PDB file of C-alpha atoms and ligand atoms in Angstrom:
ATOM      1  CA  MET W   1      -8.649 -11.455  14.139  1.00 92.00           C
ATOM      2  CA  LYS W   2      -4.382 -12.772  13.838  1.00 93.00           C
ATOM      3  CA  ILE W   3      -3.322 -15.116  12.263  1.00 96.00           C
ATOM      4  CA  LYS W   4       0.541 -16.533  12.661  1.00 95.00           C
ATOM      5  CA  ILE W   5       3.278 -15.594   9.888  1.00 93.00           C
ATOM      6  CA  TYR W   6       6.699 -15.885  10.184  1.00 87.00           C
ATOM      7  CA  GLY W   7       6.906 -15.080  13.371  1.00 88.00           C
ATOM      8  CA  ILE W   8       5.172 -12.323  13.285  1.00 95.00           C
ATOM      9  CA  ASN W   9       1.450 -11.909  13.952  1.00 97.00           C
ATOM     10  CA  LEU W  10      -0.468 -10.522  11.297  1.00 98.00           C
ATOM     11  CA  TYR W  11      -4.207  -8.514  12.405  1.00 98.00           C
ATOM     12  CA  TYR W  12      -6.640  -7.708   9.324  1.00 98.00           C
ATOM     13  CA  GLU W  13     -10.123  -7.623   8.705  1.00 98.00           C
ATOM     14  CA  GLU W  14     -12.407  -9.406   6.142  1.00 98.00           C
ATOM     15  CA  TYR W  15     -16.009  -8.555   4.615  1.00 98.00           C
ATOM     16  CA  GLY W  16     -17.785  -9.773   1.980  1.00 97.00           C
ATOM     17  CA  SER W  17     -16.909 -12.842  -0.531  1.00 96.00           C
ATOM     18  CA  GLY W  18     -16.069 -12.876  -3.652  1.00 95.00           C
ATOM     19  CA  MET W  19     -13.453 -13.167  -5.600  1.00 96.00           C
ATOM     20  CA  PRO W  20     -10.519 -12.246  -3.035  1.00 98.00           C
ATOM     21  CA  ILE W  21      -9.489  -8.302  -3.292  1.00 98.00           C
ATOM     22  CA  LEU W  22      -6.287  -8.219  -1.022  1.00 98.00           C
ATOM     23  CA  PHE W  23      -4.961  -4.289   0.455  1.00 99.00           C
ATOM     24  CA  LEU W  24      -1.779  -3.751   0.655  1.00 99.00           C
ATOM     25  CA  HIS W  25      -2.024   0.345   2.821  1.00 98.00           C
ATOM     26  CA  GLY W  26       1.213   2.690   3.175  1.00 98.00           C
ATOM     27  CA  PHE W  27       3.724   4.361   5.224  1.00 98.00           C
ATOM     28  CA  PRO W  28       3.122   4.605   7.788  1.00 98.00           C
ATOM     29  CA  LEU W  29      -0.411   3.892   8.021  1.00 98.00           C
ATOM     30  CA  ASP W  30      -3.013   0.862   8.513  1.00 98.00           C
ATOM     31  CA  HIS W  31      -5.658  -1.155   7.110  1.00 98.00           C
ATOM     32  CA  THR W  32      -7.932   1.982   8.548  1.00 98.00           C
ATOM     33  CA  ILE W  33      -8.302   4.227   5.346  1.00 98.00           C
ATOM     34  CA  TRP W  34      -9.151   1.535   3.197  1.00 98.00           C
ATOM     35  CA  ASN W  35     -12.821   1.385   5.000  1.00 98.00           C
ATOM     36  CA  PRO W  36     -14.956   3.947   2.753  1.00 98.00           C
ATOM     37  CA  VAL W  37     -14.067   1.036   0.556  1.00 98.00           C
ATOM     38  CA  ILE W  38     -15.253  -1.602   2.217  1.00 98.00           C
ATOM     39  CA  PRO W  39     -19.473  -0.610   2.352  1.00 98.00           C
ATOM     40  CA  LEU W  40     -18.900   0.170  -2.014  1.00 98.00           C
ATOM     41  CA  LEU W  41     -17.099  -2.833  -3.150  1.00 98.00           C
ATOM     42  CA  GLU W  42     -18.063  -5.996  -0.121  1.00 97.00           C
ATOM     43  CA  ASP W  43     -21.892  -7.046  -1.735  1.00 96.00           C
ATOM     44  CA  ARG W  44     -19.384  -7.518  -4.669  1.00 94.00           C
ATOM     45  CA  ALA W  45     -16.296  -9.493  -3.406  1.00 97.00           C
ATOM     46  CA  ARG W  46     -14.410 -11.063  -0.994  1.00 98.00           C
ATOM     47  CA  LEU W  47     -12.010  -7.996   1.196  1.00 98.00           C
ATOM     48  CA  ILE W  48      -8.861  -9.243   2.970  1.00 98.00           C
ATOM     49  CA  LEU W  49      -7.679  -5.557   4.634  1.00 98.00           C
ATOM     50  CA  PRO W  50      -4.583  -6.200   6.100  1.00 98.00           C
ATOM     51  CA  ASP W  51      -1.731  -4.960   9.435  1.00 98.00           C
ATOM     52  CA  LEU W  52       1.839  -4.526   7.451  1.00 98.00           C
ATOM     53  CA  ARG W  53       4.553  -5.599   9.468  1.00 98.00           C
ATOM     54  CA  GLY W  54       5.136  -2.906  11.947  1.00 98.00           C
ATOM     55  CA  HIS W  55       1.874  -0.684  10.972  1.00 98.00           C
ATOM     56  CA  GLY W  56      -1.068  -0.199  13.328  1.00 98.00           C
ATOM     57  CA  GLN W  57      -2.259  -3.870  15.140  1.00 98.00           C
ATOM     58  CA  THR W  58       0.746  -6.621  13.677  1.00 98.00           C
ATOM     59  CA  SER W  59       3.838  -7.224  15.482  1.00 97.00           C
ATOM     60  CA  SER W  60       6.837  -4.978  14.801  1.00 97.00           C
ATOM     61  CA  PRO W  61       9.449  -7.502  14.633  1.00 97.00           C
ATOM     62  CA  ASP W  62      13.919  -5.087  14.252  1.00 97.00           C
ATOM     63  CA  GLY W  63      14.882  -5.762  11.290  1.00 97.00           C
ATOM     64  CA  VAL W  64      14.441  -4.132   7.548  1.00 98.00           C
ATOM     65  CA  TYR W  65      11.684  -4.793   5.719  1.00 98.00           C
ATOM     66  CA  GLN W  66      12.386  -4.958   2.253  1.00 98.00           C
ATOM     67  CA  MET W  67       9.899  -4.766  -0.150  1.00 98.00           C
ATOM     68  CA  ALA W  68      10.192  -8.578  -1.143  1.00 98.00           C
ATOM     69  CA  GLU W  69       9.936  -9.136   2.209  1.00 98.00           C
ATOM     70  CA  ILE W  70       6.910  -8.054   2.797  1.00 98.00           C
ATOM     71  CA  ALA W  71       5.721  -9.278  -0.573  1.00 98.00           C
ATOM     72  CA  GLU W  72       6.402 -13.028   1.435  1.00 98.00           C
ATOM     73  CA  ASP W  73       3.726 -11.449   4.281  1.00 98.00           C
ATOM     74  CA  MET W  74       1.207 -11.394   1.711  1.00 98.00           C
ATOM     75  CA  VAL W  75       1.965 -14.992  -0.305  1.00 98.00           C
ATOM     76  CA  GLN W  76       2.476 -16.912   3.321  1.00 98.00           C
ATOM     77  CA  PHE W  77      -1.504 -15.536   4.474  1.00 98.00           C
ATOM     78  CA  ILE W  78      -3.198 -15.697   1.720  1.00 98.00           C
ATOM     79  CA  ASP W  79      -1.932 -19.868   2.042  1.00 97.00           C
ATOM     80  CA  GLU W  80      -3.458 -19.648   4.725  1.00 97.00           C
ATOM     81  CA  LEU W  81      -6.287 -18.804   4.578  1.00 97.00           C
ATOM     82  CA  GLY W  82      -6.528 -21.047   1.218  1.00 98.00           C
ATOM     83  CA  ILE W  83      -6.865 -18.895  -2.004  1.00 98.00           C
ATOM     84  CA  GLU W  84      -5.556 -19.414  -4.602  1.00 98.00           C
ATOM     85  CA  LYS W  85      -5.212 -16.248  -6.632  1.00 98.00           C
ATOM     86  CA  VAL W  86      -5.760 -12.329  -5.186  1.00 98.00           C
ATOM     87  CA  ILE W  87      -6.160  -8.378  -6.552  1.00 98.00           C
ATOM     88  CA  LEU W  88      -3.752  -7.377  -4.866  1.00 98.00           C
ATOM     89  CA  VAL W  89      -4.542  -3.359  -4.490  1.00 98.00           C
ATOM     90  CA  GLY W  90      -1.379  -1.802  -3.421  1.00 98.00           C
ATOM     91  CA  HIS W  91      -1.297   1.940  -1.729  1.00 98.00           C
ATOM     92  CA  SER W  92       2.568   3.824  -1.961  1.00 98.00           C
ATOM     93  CA  MET W  93       4.732   1.860   0.215  1.00 98.00           C
ATOM     94  CA  GLY W  94       1.633  -1.454  -0.246  1.00 98.00           C
ATOM     95  CA  GLY W  95       1.961  -0.673  -3.882  1.00 98.00           C
ATOM     96  CA  TYR W  96       6.264  -1.259  -3.569  1.00 98.00           C
ATOM     97  CA  ALA W  97       5.701  -4.437  -2.446  1.00 98.00           C
ATOM     98  CA  ALA W  98       2.486  -5.685  -4.593  1.00 98.00           C
ATOM     99  CA  LEU W  99       4.942  -4.935  -7.494  1.00 98.00           C
ATOM    100  CA  ALA W 100       7.426  -7.801  -5.830  1.00 98.00           C
ATOM    101  CA  PHE W 101       4.749  -9.773  -5.376  1.00 98.00           C
ATOM    102  CA  ALA W 102       3.541  -9.697  -9.449  1.00 98.00           C
ATOM    103  CA  LYS W 103       7.663  -9.855  -9.971  1.00 98.00           C
ATOM    104  CA  ASN W 104       7.969 -12.704  -7.989  1.00 98.00           C
ATOM    105  CA  HIS W 105       5.095 -15.207  -8.024  1.00 98.00           C
ATOM    106  CA  PRO W 106       2.993 -13.803 -11.228  1.00 98.00           C
ATOM    107  CA  SER W 107       1.019 -16.818 -10.691  1.00 98.00           C
ATOM    108  CA  ARG W 108      -0.559 -15.358  -7.800  1.00 98.00           C
ATOM    109  CA  LEU W 109      -2.420 -12.017  -8.937  1.00 98.00           C
ATOM    110  CA  ALA W 110      -5.346 -11.915 -11.230  1.00 98.00           C
ATOM    111  CA  GLY W 111      -5.056  -8.328 -11.142  1.00 98.00           C
ATOM    112  CA  LEU W 112      -3.635  -5.302  -9.755  1.00 98.00           C
ATOM    113  CA  GLY W 113      -4.595  -2.387  -8.345  1.00 98.00           C
ATOM    114  CA  LEU W 114      -0.761   0.691  -7.764  1.00 98.00           C
ATOM    115  CA  VAL W 115      -2.905   3.617  -5.545  1.00 98.00           C
ATOM    116  CA  SER W 116      -0.149   6.313  -5.359  1.00 98.00           C
ATOM    117  CA  THR W 117       2.531   4.650  -5.670  1.00 98.00           C
ATOM    118  CA  GLN W 118       6.314   3.598  -8.153  1.00 97.00           C
ATOM    119  CA  ALA W 119       7.897   1.645  -9.593  1.00 98.00           C
ATOM    120  CA  ALA W 120      10.921   3.590  -9.570  1.00 97.00           C
ATOM    121  CA  ALA W 121      13.291   3.657  -6.463  1.00 97.00           C
ATOM    122  CA  ASP W 122      14.518   6.660  -4.144  1.00 97.00           C
ATOM    123  CA  SER W 123      17.066   8.830  -5.648  1.00 96.00           C
ATOM    124  CA  PRO W 124      20.497  10.425  -3.543  1.00 98.00           C
ATOM    125  CA  GLU W 125      17.550  13.199  -2.123  1.00 97.00           C
ATOM    126  CA  ARG W 126      13.898  11.248  -1.103  1.00 97.00           C
ATOM    127  CA  ARG W 127      17.103   8.342   0.071  1.00 98.00           C
ATOM    128  CA  ALA W 128      18.899  10.477   1.897  1.00 98.00           C
ATOM    129  CA  GLY W 129      15.655  12.211   3.209  1.00 97.00           C
ATOM    130  CA  ARG W 130      14.536   8.795   4.700  1.00 98.00           C
ATOM    131  CA  TYR W 131      17.589   8.286   6.496  1.00 98.00           C
ATOM    132  CA  ALA W 132      16.806  11.206   8.036  1.00 97.00           C
ATOM    133  CA  THR W 133      13.738  10.751   8.643  1.00 97.00           C
ATOM    134  CA  ILE W 134      15.207   7.941  10.834  1.00 97.00           C
ATOM    135  CA  ARG W 135      16.834   9.889  13.312  1.00 97.00           C
ATOM    136  CA  GLU W 136      14.306  12.552  13.416  1.00 96.00           C
ATOM    137  CA  VAL W 137      11.703   9.370  15.576  1.00 96.00           C
ATOM    138  CA  GLU W 138      15.735   8.164  16.693  1.00 94.00           C
ATOM    139  CA  THR W 139      15.719  11.126  18.671  1.00 95.00           C
ATOM    140  CA  ASN W 140      11.863  12.653  19.959  1.00 93.00           C
ATOM    141  CA  GLY W 141       9.653   9.791  18.540  1.00 94.00           C
ATOM    142  CA  THR W 142       7.066  10.042  15.569  1.00 95.00           C
ATOM    143  CA  GLY W 143       5.822  13.523  16.462  1.00 95.00           C
ATOM    144  CA  LYS W 144       7.593  15.903  13.622  1.00 95.00           C
ATOM    145  CA  LEU W 145       6.342  13.080  11.404  1.00 96.00           C
ATOM    146  CA  ALA W 146       2.828  13.105  11.778  1.00 97.00           C
ATOM    147  CA  ASP W 147       2.809  16.621  11.477  1.00 96.00           C
ATOM    148  CA  SER W 148       4.201  17.102   8.033  1.00 94.00           C
ATOM    149  CA  MET W 149       3.591  13.723   6.748  1.00 95.00           C
ATOM    150  CA  SER W 150      -0.026  13.917   6.959  1.00 95.00           C
ATOM    151  CA  ALA W 151      -0.433  17.708   6.091  1.00 93.00           C
ATOM    152  CA  ARG W 152       2.033  16.793   2.842  1.00 96.00           C
ATOM    153  CA  LEU W 153      -0.786  14.065   2.348  1.00 97.00           C
ATOM    154  CA  THR W 154      -4.486  14.623   1.440  1.00 96.00           C
ATOM    155  CA  THR W 155      -5.830  18.226  -0.141  1.00 94.00           C
ATOM    156  CA  ARG W 156      -8.101  17.894   2.189  1.00 96.00           C
ATOM    157  CA  PRO W 157      -7.464  19.229   5.736  1.00 96.00           C
ATOM    158  CA  GLU W 158     -10.809  17.586   8.020  1.00 97.00           C
ATOM    159  CA  LEU W 159      -9.090  14.265   7.541  1.00 97.00           C
ATOM    160  CA  ILE W 160      -5.588  15.103   8.467  1.00 97.00           C
ATOM    161  CA  PRO W 161      -6.595  15.109  12.266  1.00 97.00           C
ATOM    162  CA  MET W 162      -7.460  11.187  11.733  1.00 97.00           C
ATOM    163  CA  ILE W 163      -4.498  10.609   8.788  1.00 97.00           C
ATOM    164  CA  ARG W 164      -2.678  12.009  11.994  1.00 98.00           C
ATOM    165  CA  ARG W 165      -3.547   9.881  14.509  1.00 97.00           C
ATOM    166  CA  ILE W 166      -3.018   6.062  12.599  1.00 98.00           C
ATOM    167  CA  ILE W 167       0.972   8.190  12.197  1.00 97.00           C
ATOM    168  CA  LEU W 168       1.268   8.456  16.072  1.00 97.00           C
ATOM    169  CA  ALA W 169       0.060   5.305  16.705  1.00 96.00           C
ATOM    170  CA  THR W 170       2.996   3.907  14.663  1.00 97.00           C
ATOM    171  CA  ASN W 171       4.852   1.856  15.752  1.00 97.00           C
ATOM    172  CA  PRO W 172       8.894   2.717  15.757  1.00 97.00           C
ATOM    173  CA  ALA W 173      10.862  -0.294  14.281  1.00 97.00           C
ATOM    174  CA  GLY W 174       8.336  -0.529  12.262  1.00 98.00           C
ATOM    175  CA  ILE W 175       8.791   3.241  11.070  1.00 98.00           C
ATOM    176  CA  HIS W 176      12.756   2.427  10.688  1.00 98.00           C
ATOM    177  CA  GLY W 177      12.745  -0.924   8.949  1.00 98.00           C
ATOM    178  CA  SER W 178       9.826   0.425   6.462  1.00 98.00           C
ATOM    179  CA  LEU W 179      12.107   3.937   5.938  1.00 98.00           C
ATOM    180  CA  MET W 180      14.981   1.293   4.989  1.00 98.00           C
ATOM    181  CA  GLY W 181      13.003  -1.394   3.158  1.00 98.00           C
ATOM    182  CA  MET W 182      11.789   1.951   0.705  1.00 98.00           C
ATOM    183  CA  ALA W 183      15.184   2.970   0.524  1.00 98.00           C
ATOM    184  CA  GLU W 184      16.551   0.122  -0.657  1.00 98.00           C
ATOM    185  CA  ARG W 185      14.152  -1.059  -2.613  1.00 98.00           C
ATOM    186  CA  PRO W 186      14.874  -1.683  -5.892  1.00 98.00           C
ATOM    187  CA  ASP W 187      13.686  -0.256  -9.639  1.00 98.00           C
ATOM    188  CA  MET W 188      10.556  -2.094 -11.245  1.00 98.00           C
ATOM    189  CA  THR W 189       9.681  -0.656 -13.315  1.00 98.00           C
ATOM    190  CA  ASP W 190      11.695  -3.524 -16.040  1.00 98.00           C
ATOM    191  CA  GLN W 191       9.484  -5.584 -14.781  1.00 97.00           C
ATOM    192  CA  LEU W 192       6.379  -3.579 -15.686  1.00 98.00           C
ATOM    193  CA  SER W 193       5.820  -5.454 -18.759  1.00 98.00           C
ATOM    194  CA  MET W 194       5.423  -8.465 -17.648  1.00 98.00           C
ATOM    195  CA  ILE W 195       2.426  -7.956 -15.846  1.00 98.00           C
ATOM    196  CA  LYS W 196       0.026  -9.815 -17.605  1.00 96.00           C
ATOM    197  CA  VAL W 197      -3.230  -9.369 -16.413  1.00 98.00           C
ATOM    198  CA  PRO W 198      -5.716  -6.314 -15.208  1.00 98.00           C
ATOM    199  CA  ALA W 199      -3.878  -3.760 -13.780  1.00 98.00           C
ATOM    200  CA  VAL W 200      -5.286   0.158 -12.906  1.00 98.00           C
ATOM    201  CA  VAL W 201      -2.716   2.961 -12.034  1.00 98.00           C
ATOM    202  CA  ILE W 202      -4.658   5.148  -9.110  1.00 98.00           C
ATOM    203  CA  ALA W 203      -3.253   8.794  -8.742  1.00 98.00           C
ATOM    204  CA  GLY W 204      -4.314  12.012  -7.476  1.00 98.00           C
ATOM    205  CA  GLU W 205      -4.082  14.640  -9.729  1.00 97.00           C
ATOM    206  CA  ALA W 206      -2.254  16.771  -7.024  1.00 96.00           C
ATOM    207  CA  ASP W 207      -0.035  13.894  -4.771  1.00 97.00           C
ATOM    208  CA  GLN W 208       2.662  15.721  -3.549  1.00 93.00           C
ATOM    209  CA  ILE W 209       4.026  12.938  -2.868  1.00 93.00           C
ATOM    210  CA  ASN W 210       4.306  10.683  -5.768  1.00 92.00           C
ATOM    211  CA  PRO W 211       4.691  13.008  -9.439  1.00 90.00           C
ATOM    212  CA  LEU W 212       1.146  12.065 -11.657  1.00 95.00           C
ATOM    213  CA  GLU W 213       3.987  11.495 -14.685  1.00 95.00           C
ATOM    214  CA  LYS W 214       5.763   8.057 -12.804  1.00 95.00           C
ATOM    215  CA  SER W 215       1.397   6.769 -13.045  1.00 98.00           C
ATOM    216  CA  GLU W 216       1.250   7.604 -16.584  1.00 97.00           C
ATOM    217  CA  GLU W 217       4.165   6.051 -17.273  1.00 98.00           C
ATOM    218  CA  MET W 218       3.274   2.690 -15.016  1.00 98.00           C
ATOM    219  CA  ALA W 219      -0.234   2.188 -17.358  1.00 98.00           C
ATOM    220  CA  ARG W 220       1.206   2.936 -20.611  1.00 98.00           C
ATOM    221  CA  LEU W 221       3.253   0.109 -19.046  1.00 98.00           C
ATOM    222  CA  MET W 222       1.448  -2.717 -18.497  1.00 98.00           C
ATOM    223  CA  PRO W 223       0.332  -4.518 -20.980  1.00 98.00           C
ATOM    224  CA  GLU W 224      -3.284  -4.150 -19.504  1.00 97.00           C
ATOM    225  CA  GLY W 225      -2.757  -1.519 -17.716  1.00 97.00           C
ATOM    226  CA  ARG W 226      -4.895   1.355 -17.060  1.00 97.00           C
ATOM    227  CA  LEU W 227      -5.344   5.067 -15.381  1.00 98.00           C
ATOM    228  CA  VAL W 228      -7.524   6.975 -13.476  1.00 98.00           C
ATOM    229  CA  VAL W 229      -6.485  10.423 -12.652  1.00 98.00           C
ATOM    230  CA  VAL W 230      -8.592  11.311  -9.786  1.00 98.00           C
ATOM    231  CA  PRO W 231      -9.812  14.800  -9.548  1.00 96.00           C
ATOM    232  CA  GLY W 232      -8.604  17.195  -6.645  1.00 95.00           C
ATOM    233  CA  ALA W 233      -7.045  14.147  -4.549  1.00 97.00           C
ATOM    234  CA  GLY W 234      -3.192  14.223  -2.982  1.00 97.00           C
ATOM    235  CA  HIS W 235      -2.140  11.716  -1.813  1.00 98.00           C
ATOM    236  CA  MET W 236      -5.092   9.363  -0.508  1.00 98.00           C
ATOM    237  CA  PRO W 237      -7.437   8.797  -2.965  1.00 98.00           C
ATOM    238  CA  MET W 238      -9.696   6.433  -1.178  1.00 98.00           C
ATOM    239  CA  LEU W 239     -10.324   8.175   1.088  1.00 98.00           C
ATOM    240  CA  GLU W 240     -10.826  11.421  -0.418  1.00 98.00           C
ATOM    241  CA  ASN W 241     -12.290  10.024  -3.471  1.00 98.00           C
ATOM    242  CA  PRO W 242     -13.193   6.300  -2.226  1.00 98.00           C
ATOM    243  CA  ARG W 243     -16.613   6.448  -5.325  1.00 98.00           C
ATOM    244  CA  VAL W 244     -13.667   6.555  -7.991  1.00 98.00           C
ATOM    245  CA  VAL W 245     -11.025   4.160  -6.468  1.00 98.00           C
ATOM    246  CA  ALA W 246     -13.885   1.566  -5.559  1.00 98.00           C
ATOM    247  CA  LYS W 247     -14.998   1.900  -8.748  1.00 98.00           C
ATOM    248  CA  ALA W 248     -11.628   1.610 -10.682  1.00 98.00           C
ATOM    249  CA  ILE W 249     -11.078  -1.595  -8.721  1.00 98.00           C
ATOM    250  CA  ALA W 250     -14.144  -2.368  -9.196  1.00 97.00           C
ATOM    251  CA  GLY W 251     -12.582  -2.858 -13.096  1.00 97.00           C
ATOM    252  CA  LEU W 252     -10.672  -5.404 -12.554  1.00 97.00           C
ATOM    253  CA  PHE W 253     -13.133  -8.408 -12.238  1.00 90.00           C
ATOM    254  CA  LYS W 254     -16.609  -9.652 -13.266  1.00 77.00           C
ATOM    255  CA  PRO W 255     -19.074  -9.033  -9.918  1.00 65.00           C
ATOM    256  CA  GLY W 256     -19.942 -12.667  -8.609  1.00 54.00           C
TER     257      GLY W 256
HETATM  258  C1  MLT Y   1       3.821   6.036   1.975  1.00 51.48           C
HETATM  259  O1  MLT Y   1       2.712   7.129   1.952  1.00 51.48           O
HETATM  260  O2  MLT Y   1       3.917   4.654   1.339  1.00 51.48           O
HETATM  261  C2  MLT Y   1       4.263   6.415   1.497  1.00 51.48           C
HETATM  262  O3  MLT Y   1       4.524   7.861   1.607  1.00 51.48           O
HETATM  263  C3  MLT Y   1       5.495   5.900   0.461  1.00 51.48           C
HETATM  264  C4  MLT Y   1       7.393   7.352   0.715  1.00 51.48           C
HETATM  265  O4  MLT Y   1       7.762   7.353   1.214  1.00 51.48           O
HETATM  266  O5  MLT Y   1       7.666   6.823  -0.700  1.00 51.48           O
END
């Protein structure tokens, strides 16, 4: 399905009914990363899976995609769907956007899942790496990014071709806008103590992108935060061990 939000055509899919759970994928991925958790949760909740701006089948406007702007897209989106409060589950970049949503729209949040993400801003090295990736994609296209990133995202080699295909299909304008937005994102660590809803931090034990200590810290700083470490998983626990991820998310609500 498609819906118009701030001049962009936002693609999304929906499954099940009951408590709305809005799933935000990471960079440079799309809603299909959540596919393995759908059959595990759709009999208990309403699962809403958008492609974020610049990703998947959603439009890719030019410019910088601030994390707060992605959060505003999501507020407008749930307004259009007539939803008052959601459980928000954000993966990596989707987690950065989820934290911006939690800060700016706490009254719209019923629960928070932070998957393979962190509240800290980029280090100068990480920021420089993003600018280098922007130049690389502008010069040579998405091939090298797809090769290097897909291998770093997972501990399960059989998942690499699928992840690589999603990255290769991502619009270069979306890659540019997201990398710039992530590089410019503020540190949200101080906000964590203000997140009063049930929260779960889900971390792959062997994530090469986000260190486990950052997840431990986030869970500690949120008043109702809980940490679930997914054994053997990398940056993509929803693909690597969907059962553990679905169970952790189900802990955020009472089945309706
Ligand atoms: C993601 O998976 O969204 C990105 O790897 C996050 C990042 O680059 O910080």
